[in-house]
mmCIF file of C-alpha atoms and ligand atoms in Angstrom:
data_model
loop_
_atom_site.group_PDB
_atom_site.id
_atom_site.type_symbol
_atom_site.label_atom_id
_atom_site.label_comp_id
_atom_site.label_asym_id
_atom_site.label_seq_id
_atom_site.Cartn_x
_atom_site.Cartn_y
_atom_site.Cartn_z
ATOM 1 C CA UNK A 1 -39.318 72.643 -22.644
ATOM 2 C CA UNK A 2 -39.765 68.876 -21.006
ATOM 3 C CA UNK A 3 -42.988 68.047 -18.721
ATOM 4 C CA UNK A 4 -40.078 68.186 -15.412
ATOM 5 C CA UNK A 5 -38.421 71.489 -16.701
ATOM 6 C CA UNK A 6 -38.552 73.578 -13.213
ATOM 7 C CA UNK A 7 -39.474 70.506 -11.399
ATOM 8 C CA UNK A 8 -38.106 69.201 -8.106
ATOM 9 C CA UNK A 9 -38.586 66.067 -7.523
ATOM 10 C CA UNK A 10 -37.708 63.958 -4.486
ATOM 11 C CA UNK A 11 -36.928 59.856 -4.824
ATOM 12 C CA UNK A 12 -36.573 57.217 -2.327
ATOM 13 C CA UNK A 13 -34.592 54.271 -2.927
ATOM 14 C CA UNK A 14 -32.828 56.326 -5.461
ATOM 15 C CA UNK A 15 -29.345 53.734 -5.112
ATOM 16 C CA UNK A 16 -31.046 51.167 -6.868
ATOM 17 C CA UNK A 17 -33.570 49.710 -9.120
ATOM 18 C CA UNK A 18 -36.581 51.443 -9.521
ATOM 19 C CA UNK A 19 -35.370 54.375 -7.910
ATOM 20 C CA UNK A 20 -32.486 55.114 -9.267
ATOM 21 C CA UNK A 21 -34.168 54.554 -12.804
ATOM 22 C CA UNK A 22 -37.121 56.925 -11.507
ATOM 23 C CA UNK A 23 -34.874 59.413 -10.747
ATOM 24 C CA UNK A 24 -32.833 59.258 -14.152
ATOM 25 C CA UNK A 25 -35.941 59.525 -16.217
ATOM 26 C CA UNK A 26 -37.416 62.334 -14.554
ATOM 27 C CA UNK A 27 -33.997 64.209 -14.462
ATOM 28 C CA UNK A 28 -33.334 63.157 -18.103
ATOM 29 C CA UNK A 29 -37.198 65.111 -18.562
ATOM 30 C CA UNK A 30 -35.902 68.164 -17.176
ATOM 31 C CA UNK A 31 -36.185 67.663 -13.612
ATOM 32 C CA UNK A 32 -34.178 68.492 -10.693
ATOM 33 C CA UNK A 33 -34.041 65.363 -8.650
ATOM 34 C CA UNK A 34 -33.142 65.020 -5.233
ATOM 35 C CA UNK A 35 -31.725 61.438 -4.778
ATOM 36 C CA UNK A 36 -32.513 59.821 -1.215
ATOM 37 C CA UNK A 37 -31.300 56.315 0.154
ATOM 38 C CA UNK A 38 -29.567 55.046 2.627
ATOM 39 C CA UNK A 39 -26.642 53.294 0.885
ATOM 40 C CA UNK A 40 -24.597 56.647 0.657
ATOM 41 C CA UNK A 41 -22.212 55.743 -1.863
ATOM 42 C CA UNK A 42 -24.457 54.312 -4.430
ATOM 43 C CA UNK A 43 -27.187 57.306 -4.169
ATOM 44 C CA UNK A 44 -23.983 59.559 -4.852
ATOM 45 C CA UNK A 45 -23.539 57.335 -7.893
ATOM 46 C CA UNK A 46 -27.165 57.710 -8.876
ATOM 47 C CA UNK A 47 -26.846 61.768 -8.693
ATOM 48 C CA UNK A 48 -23.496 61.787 -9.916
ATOM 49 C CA UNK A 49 -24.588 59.776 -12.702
ATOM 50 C CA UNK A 50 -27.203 61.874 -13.596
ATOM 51 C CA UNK A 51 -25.263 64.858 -13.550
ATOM 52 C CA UNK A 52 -22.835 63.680 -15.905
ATOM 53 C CA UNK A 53 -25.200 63.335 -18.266
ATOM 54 C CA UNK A 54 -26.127 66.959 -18.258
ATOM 55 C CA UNK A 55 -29.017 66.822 -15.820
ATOM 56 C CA UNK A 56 -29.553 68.166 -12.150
ATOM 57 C CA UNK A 57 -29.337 66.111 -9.278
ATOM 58 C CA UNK A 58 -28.169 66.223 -5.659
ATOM 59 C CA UNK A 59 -27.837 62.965 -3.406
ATOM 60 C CA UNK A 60 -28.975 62.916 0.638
ATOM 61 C CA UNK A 61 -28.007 59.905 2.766
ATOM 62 C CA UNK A 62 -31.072 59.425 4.578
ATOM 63 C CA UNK A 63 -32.736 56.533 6.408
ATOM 64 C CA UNK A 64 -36.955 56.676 6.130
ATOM 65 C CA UNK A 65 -37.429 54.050 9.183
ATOM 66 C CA UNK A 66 -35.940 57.669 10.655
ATOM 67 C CA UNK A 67 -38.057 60.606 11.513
ATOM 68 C CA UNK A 68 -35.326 63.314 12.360
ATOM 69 C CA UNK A 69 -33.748 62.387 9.060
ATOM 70 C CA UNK A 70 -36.607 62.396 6.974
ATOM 71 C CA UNK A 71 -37.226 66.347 8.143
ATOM 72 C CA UNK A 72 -33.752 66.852 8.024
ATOM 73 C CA UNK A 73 -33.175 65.735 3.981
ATOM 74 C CA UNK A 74 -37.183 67.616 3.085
ATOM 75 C CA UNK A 75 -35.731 70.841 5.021
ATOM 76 C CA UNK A 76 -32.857 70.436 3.431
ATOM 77 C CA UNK A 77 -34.348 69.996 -0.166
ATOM 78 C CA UNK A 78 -36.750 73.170 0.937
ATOM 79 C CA UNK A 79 -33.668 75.344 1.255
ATOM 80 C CA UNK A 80 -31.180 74.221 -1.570
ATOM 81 C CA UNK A 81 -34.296 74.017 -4.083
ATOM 82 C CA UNK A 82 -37.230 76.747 -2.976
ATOM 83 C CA UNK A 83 -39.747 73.966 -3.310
ATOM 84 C CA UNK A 84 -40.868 70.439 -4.067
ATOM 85 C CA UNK A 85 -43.384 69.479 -6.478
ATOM 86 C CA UNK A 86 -43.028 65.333 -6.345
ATOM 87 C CA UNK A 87 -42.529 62.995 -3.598
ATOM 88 C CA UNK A 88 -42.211 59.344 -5.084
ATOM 89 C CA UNK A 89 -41.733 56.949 -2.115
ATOM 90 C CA UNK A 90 -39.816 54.008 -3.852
ATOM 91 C CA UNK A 91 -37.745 52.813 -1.245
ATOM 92 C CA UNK A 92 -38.489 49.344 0.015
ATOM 93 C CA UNK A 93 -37.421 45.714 1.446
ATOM 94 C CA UNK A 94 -38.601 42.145 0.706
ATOM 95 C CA UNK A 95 -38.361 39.578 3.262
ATOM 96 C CA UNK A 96 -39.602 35.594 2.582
ATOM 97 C CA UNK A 97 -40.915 33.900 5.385
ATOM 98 C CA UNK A 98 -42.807 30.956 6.371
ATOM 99 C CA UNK A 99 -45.841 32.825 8.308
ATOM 100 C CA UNK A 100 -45.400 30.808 11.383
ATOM 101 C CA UNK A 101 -41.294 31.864 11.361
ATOM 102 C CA UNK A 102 -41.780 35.140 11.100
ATOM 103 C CA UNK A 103 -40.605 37.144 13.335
ATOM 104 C CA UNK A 104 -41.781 40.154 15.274
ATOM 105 C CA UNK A 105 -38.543 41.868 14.454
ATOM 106 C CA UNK A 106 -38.392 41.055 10.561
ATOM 107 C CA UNK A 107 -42.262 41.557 10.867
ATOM 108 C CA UNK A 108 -41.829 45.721 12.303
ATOM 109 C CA UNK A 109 -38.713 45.957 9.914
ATOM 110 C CA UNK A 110 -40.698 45.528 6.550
ATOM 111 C CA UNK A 111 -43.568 47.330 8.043
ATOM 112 C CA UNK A 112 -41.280 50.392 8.942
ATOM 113 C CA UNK A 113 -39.453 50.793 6.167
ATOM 114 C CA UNK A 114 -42.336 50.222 3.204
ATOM 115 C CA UNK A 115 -45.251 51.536 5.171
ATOM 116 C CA UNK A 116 -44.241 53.604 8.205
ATOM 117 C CA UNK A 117 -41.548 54.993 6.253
ATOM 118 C CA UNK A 118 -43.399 55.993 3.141
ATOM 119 C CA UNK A 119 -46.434 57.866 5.731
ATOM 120 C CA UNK A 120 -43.656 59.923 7.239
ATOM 121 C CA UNK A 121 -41.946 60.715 4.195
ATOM 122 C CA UNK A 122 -45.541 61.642 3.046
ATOM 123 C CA UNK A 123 -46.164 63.721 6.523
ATOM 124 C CA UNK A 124 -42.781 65.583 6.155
ATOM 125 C CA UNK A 125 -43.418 66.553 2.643
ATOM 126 C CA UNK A 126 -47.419 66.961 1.969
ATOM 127 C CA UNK A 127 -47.114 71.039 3.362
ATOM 128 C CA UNK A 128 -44.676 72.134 0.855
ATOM 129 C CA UNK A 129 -46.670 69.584 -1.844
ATOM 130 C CA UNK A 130 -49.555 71.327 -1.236
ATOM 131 C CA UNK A 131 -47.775 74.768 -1.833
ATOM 132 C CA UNK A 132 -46.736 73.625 -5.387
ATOM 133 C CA UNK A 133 -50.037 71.546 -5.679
ATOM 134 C CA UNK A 134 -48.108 68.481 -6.086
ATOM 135 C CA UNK A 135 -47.803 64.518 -6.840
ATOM 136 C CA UNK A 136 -47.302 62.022 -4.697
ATOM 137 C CA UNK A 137 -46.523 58.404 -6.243
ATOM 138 C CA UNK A 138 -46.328 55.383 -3.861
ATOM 139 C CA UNK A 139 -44.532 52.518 -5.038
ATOM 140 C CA UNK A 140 -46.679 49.483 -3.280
ATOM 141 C CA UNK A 141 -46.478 46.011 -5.233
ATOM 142 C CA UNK A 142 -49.211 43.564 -6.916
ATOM 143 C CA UNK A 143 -48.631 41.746 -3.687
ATOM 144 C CA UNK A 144 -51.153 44.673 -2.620
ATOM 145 C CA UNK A 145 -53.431 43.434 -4.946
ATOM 146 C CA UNK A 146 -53.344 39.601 -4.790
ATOM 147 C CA UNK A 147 -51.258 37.176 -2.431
ATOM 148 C CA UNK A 148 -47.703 35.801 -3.038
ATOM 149 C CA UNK A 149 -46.845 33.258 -0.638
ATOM 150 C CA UNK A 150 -44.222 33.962 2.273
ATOM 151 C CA UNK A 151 -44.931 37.112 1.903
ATOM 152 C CA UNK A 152 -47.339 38.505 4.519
ATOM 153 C CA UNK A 153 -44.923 41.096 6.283
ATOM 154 C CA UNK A 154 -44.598 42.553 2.599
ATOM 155 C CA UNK A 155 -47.983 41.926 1.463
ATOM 156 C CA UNK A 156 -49.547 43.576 4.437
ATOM 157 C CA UNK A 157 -46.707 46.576 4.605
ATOM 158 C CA UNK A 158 -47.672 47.215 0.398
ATOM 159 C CA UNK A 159 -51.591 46.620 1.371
ATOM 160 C CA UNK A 160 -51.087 49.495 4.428
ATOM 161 C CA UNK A 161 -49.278 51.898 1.508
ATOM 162 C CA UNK A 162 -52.351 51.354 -1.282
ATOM 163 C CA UNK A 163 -54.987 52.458 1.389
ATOM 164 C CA UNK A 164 -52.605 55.670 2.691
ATOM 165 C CA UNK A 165 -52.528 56.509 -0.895
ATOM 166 C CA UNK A 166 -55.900 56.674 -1.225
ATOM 167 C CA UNK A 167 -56.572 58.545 2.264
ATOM 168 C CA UNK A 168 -54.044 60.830 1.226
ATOM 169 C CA UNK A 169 -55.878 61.687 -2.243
ATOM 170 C CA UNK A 170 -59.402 62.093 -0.473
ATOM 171 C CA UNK A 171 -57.940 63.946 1.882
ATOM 172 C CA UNK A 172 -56.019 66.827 0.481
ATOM 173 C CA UNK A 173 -58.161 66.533 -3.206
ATOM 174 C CA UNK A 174 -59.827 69.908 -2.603
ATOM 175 C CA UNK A 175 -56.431 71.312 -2.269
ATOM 176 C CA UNK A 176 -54.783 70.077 -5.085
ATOM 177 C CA UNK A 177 -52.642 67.501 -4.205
ATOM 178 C CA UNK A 178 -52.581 64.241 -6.484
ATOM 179 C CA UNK A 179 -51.797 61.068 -4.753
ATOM 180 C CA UNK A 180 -51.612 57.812 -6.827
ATOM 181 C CA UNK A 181 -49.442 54.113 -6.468
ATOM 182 C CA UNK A 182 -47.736 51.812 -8.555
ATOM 183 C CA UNK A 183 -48.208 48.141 -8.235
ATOM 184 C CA UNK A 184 -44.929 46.676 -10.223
ATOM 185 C CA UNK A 185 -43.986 42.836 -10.337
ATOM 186 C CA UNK A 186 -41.388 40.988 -12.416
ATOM 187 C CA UNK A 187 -39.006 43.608 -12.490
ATOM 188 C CA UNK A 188 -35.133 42.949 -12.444
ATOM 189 C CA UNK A 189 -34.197 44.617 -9.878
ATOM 190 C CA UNK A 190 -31.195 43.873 -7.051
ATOM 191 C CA UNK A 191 -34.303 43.231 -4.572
ATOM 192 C CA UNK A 192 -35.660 40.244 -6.748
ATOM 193 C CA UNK A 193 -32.030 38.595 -7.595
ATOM 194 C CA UNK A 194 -31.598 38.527 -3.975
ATOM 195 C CA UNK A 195 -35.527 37.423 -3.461
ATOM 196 C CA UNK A 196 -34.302 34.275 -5.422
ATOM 197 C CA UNK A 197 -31.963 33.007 -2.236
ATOM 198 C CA UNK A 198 -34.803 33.857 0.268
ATOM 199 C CA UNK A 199 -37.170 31.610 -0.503
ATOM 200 C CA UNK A 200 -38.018 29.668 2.569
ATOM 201 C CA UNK A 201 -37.046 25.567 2.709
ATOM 202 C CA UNK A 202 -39.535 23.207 2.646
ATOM 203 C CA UNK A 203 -41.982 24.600 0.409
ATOM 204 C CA UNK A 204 -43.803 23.778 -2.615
ATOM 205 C CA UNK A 205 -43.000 25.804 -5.691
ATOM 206 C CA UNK A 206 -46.036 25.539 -7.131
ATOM 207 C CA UNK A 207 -47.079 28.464 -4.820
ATOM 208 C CA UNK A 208 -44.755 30.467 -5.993
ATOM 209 C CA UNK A 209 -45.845 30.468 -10.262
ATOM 210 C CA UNK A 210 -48.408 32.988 -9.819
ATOM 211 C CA UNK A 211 -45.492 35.251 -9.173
ATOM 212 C CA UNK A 212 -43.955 35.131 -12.150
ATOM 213 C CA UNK A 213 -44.993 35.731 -15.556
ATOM 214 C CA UNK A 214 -45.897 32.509 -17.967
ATOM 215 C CA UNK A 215 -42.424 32.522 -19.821
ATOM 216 C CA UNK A 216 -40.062 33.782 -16.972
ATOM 217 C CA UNK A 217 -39.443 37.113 -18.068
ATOM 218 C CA UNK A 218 -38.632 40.152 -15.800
ATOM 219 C CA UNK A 219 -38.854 43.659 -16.945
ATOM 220 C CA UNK A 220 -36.349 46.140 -16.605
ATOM 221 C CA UNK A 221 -36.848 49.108 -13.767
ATOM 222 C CA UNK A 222 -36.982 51.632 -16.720
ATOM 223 C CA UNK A 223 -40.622 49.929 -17.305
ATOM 224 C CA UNK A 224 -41.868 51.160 -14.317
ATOM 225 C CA UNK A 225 -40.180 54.443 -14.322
ATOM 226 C CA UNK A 226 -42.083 55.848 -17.055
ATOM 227 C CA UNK A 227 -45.169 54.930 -15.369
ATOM 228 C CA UNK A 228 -43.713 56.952 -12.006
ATOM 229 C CA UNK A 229 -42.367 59.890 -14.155
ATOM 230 C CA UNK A 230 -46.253 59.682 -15.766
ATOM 231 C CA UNK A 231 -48.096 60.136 -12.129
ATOM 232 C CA UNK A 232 -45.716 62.540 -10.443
ATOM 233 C CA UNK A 233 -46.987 65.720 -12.961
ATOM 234 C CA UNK A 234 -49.390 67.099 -14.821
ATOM 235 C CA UNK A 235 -50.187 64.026 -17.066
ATOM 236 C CA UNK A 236 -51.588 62.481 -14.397
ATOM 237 C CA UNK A 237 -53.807 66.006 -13.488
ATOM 238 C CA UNK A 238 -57.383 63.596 -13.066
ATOM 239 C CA UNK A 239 -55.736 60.551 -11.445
ATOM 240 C CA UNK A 240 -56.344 60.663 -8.236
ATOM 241 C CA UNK A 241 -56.117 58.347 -5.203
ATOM 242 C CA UNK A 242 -55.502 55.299 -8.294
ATOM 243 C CA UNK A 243 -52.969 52.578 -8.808
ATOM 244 C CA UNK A 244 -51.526 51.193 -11.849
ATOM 245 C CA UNK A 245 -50.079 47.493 -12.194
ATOM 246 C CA UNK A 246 -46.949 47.660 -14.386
ATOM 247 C CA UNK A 247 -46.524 43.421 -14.261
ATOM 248 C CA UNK A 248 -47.126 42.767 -17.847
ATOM 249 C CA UNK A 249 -50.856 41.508 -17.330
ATOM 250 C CA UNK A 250 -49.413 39.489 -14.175
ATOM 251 C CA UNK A 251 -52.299 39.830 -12.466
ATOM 252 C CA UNK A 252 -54.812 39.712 -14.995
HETATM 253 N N1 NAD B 301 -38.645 44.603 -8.397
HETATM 254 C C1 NAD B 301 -39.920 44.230 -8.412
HETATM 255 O O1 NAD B 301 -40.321 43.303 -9.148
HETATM 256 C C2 NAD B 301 -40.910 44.925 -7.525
HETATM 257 C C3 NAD B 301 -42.232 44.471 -7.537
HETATM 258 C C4 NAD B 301 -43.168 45.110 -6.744
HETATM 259 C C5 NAD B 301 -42.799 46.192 -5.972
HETATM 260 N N2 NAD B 301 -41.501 46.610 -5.962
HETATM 261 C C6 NAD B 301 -41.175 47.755 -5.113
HETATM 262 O O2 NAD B 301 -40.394 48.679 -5.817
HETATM 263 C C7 NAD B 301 -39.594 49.414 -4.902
HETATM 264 C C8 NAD B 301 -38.156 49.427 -5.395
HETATM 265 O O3 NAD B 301 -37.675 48.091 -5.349
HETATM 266 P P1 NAD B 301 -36.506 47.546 -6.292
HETATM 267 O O4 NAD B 301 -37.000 46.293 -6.877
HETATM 268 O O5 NAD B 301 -35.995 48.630 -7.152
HETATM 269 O O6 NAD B 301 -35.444 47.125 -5.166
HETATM 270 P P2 NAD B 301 -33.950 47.611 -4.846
HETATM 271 O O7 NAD B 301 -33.529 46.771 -3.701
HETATM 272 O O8 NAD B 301 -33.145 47.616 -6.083
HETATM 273 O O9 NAD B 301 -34.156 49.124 -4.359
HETATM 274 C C9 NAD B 301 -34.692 49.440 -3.115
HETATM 275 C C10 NAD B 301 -33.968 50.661 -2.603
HETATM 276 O O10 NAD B 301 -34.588 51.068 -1.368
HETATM 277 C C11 NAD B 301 -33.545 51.446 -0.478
HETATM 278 N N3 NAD B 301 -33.981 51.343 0.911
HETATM 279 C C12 NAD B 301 -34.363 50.222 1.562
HETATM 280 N N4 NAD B 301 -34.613 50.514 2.847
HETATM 281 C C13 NAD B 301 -34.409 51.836 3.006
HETATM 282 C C14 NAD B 301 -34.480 52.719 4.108
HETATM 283 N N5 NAD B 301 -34.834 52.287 5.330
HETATM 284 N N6 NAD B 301 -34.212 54.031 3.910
HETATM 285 C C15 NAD B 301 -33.835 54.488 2.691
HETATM 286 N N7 NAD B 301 -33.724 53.687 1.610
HETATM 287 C C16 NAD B 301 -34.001 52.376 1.768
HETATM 288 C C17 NAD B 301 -32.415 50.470 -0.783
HETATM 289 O O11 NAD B 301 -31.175 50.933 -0.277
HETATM 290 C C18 NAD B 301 -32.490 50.399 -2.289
HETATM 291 O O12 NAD B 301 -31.668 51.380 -2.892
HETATM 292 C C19 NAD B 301 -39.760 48.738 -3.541
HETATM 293 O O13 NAD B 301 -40.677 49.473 -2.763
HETATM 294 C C20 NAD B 301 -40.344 47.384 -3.908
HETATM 295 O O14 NAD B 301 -41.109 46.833 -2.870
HETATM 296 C C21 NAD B 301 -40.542 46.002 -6.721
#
């Protein structure tokens, strides 16, 4: 018997990184995952992948900047699985930007997808949460926490998700829904190889060290996955409305 035996478990940004590594820890626990992304061959690959190795998984192509197909993949979930007892919102973007540059478009388009995106996946789901009294684990960023520069689309979008998390846990507390968020950095992920190219011209580096640890390293996504697979059950039964850095003392 595994803490995720009888579990469902739904994952966003399940094609990639910390996602897909969420959603193969919790299904290698016992857990039936439900995979969601919206690169549709590569969240087949994640549940396929999991399956393969013996554990239960199902992939849905679904877009979170996208109401309809947010209620579309939960209802869906609802009637292939009876229930849902985890929601971890880990789908995201990262966009570098000189503040005066940015643009109103890129500005809504990191907003949407890592805070709007993440509330409506939250709206969609809490109902049947609170039928299972469930978890709920946001995946925001240190960036939350502190400031990176060139980042204030991001910073702001992962600021907006730490304070929903916490509205969220107040909110529904007496009711037995958990609500808690992760605040990763310096993990090697697709996101942060590409992050490398984006970083705006003209600047001075120096502004960028206090986003990286002392000797350079980068963790891999399984790092944070344990810490996602910890809040989303009982384990984390008196955490509530919390977040934990995973950034190897980055912020410290
Ligand atoms: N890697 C890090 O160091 C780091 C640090 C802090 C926070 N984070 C956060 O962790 C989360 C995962 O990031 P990652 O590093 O694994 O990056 P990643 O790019 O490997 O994974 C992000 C996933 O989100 C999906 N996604 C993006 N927009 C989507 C949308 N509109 N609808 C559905 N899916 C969408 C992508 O397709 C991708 O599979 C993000 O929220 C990110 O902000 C990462």
């Amino acid at each position: 018997m595994s803490r995720y035996t009888d579990k469902v478990v739904l994952v966003t940004g399940a094609a990639s990184g910390i996602g897909k590594a969420s959603a193969e820890r919790i299904a290698g626990e016992g857990g039936k995952v439900v995979c969601v992304d919206r690169q549709a061959e590569a969240v087949e690959e994640t549940a396929a992948g999991i399956i393969a190795s013996g554990g239960e998984a199902m992939a849905f192509v679904c877009d979170v900047t996208d109401q309809d197909s947010i209620n579309a993949t939960v209802a869906a979930t609802i009637e292939k699985c009876g229930k849902l007892n985890a929601l971890c919102n880990v789908a995201g973007v990262l966009r570098f930007d000189h503040t005066l540059e940015l643009s109103m478009e890129d500005f809504d388009f990191v907003m949407n997808v890592n805070a709007r995106g993440a509330f409506m996946m939250c709206q969609a789901a809490i109902p049947h949460l609170l039928e299972t009294k469930g978890f709920i684990v946001n995946v925001s960023s240190t960036a939350a926490l502190g400031a990176h520069a060139w980042t204030l689309a991001y910073s702001a979008s992962k600021g907006a998700l730490l304070s929903m998390t916490k509205c969220i846990a107040v909110e529904y507390m007496l009711e037995g829904l958990n609500c808690n968020a992760i605040c990763p950095a310096a993990i090697e992920t697709p996101m942060v190889e590409a992050a490398a190219h984006q970083i705006p011209e003209n600047v001075d580096v120096r502004l960028f060290q206090k986003g990286a640890l002392p000797d350079g390293s980068f963790a891999p996504p399984s790092d944070v996955a344990s810490t996602v697979a910890f809040l989303a059950c009982e384990d984390a039964n008196h955490i509530n409305g919390d977040h934990i850095r995973v950034d190897g003392g980055l912020m410290t």
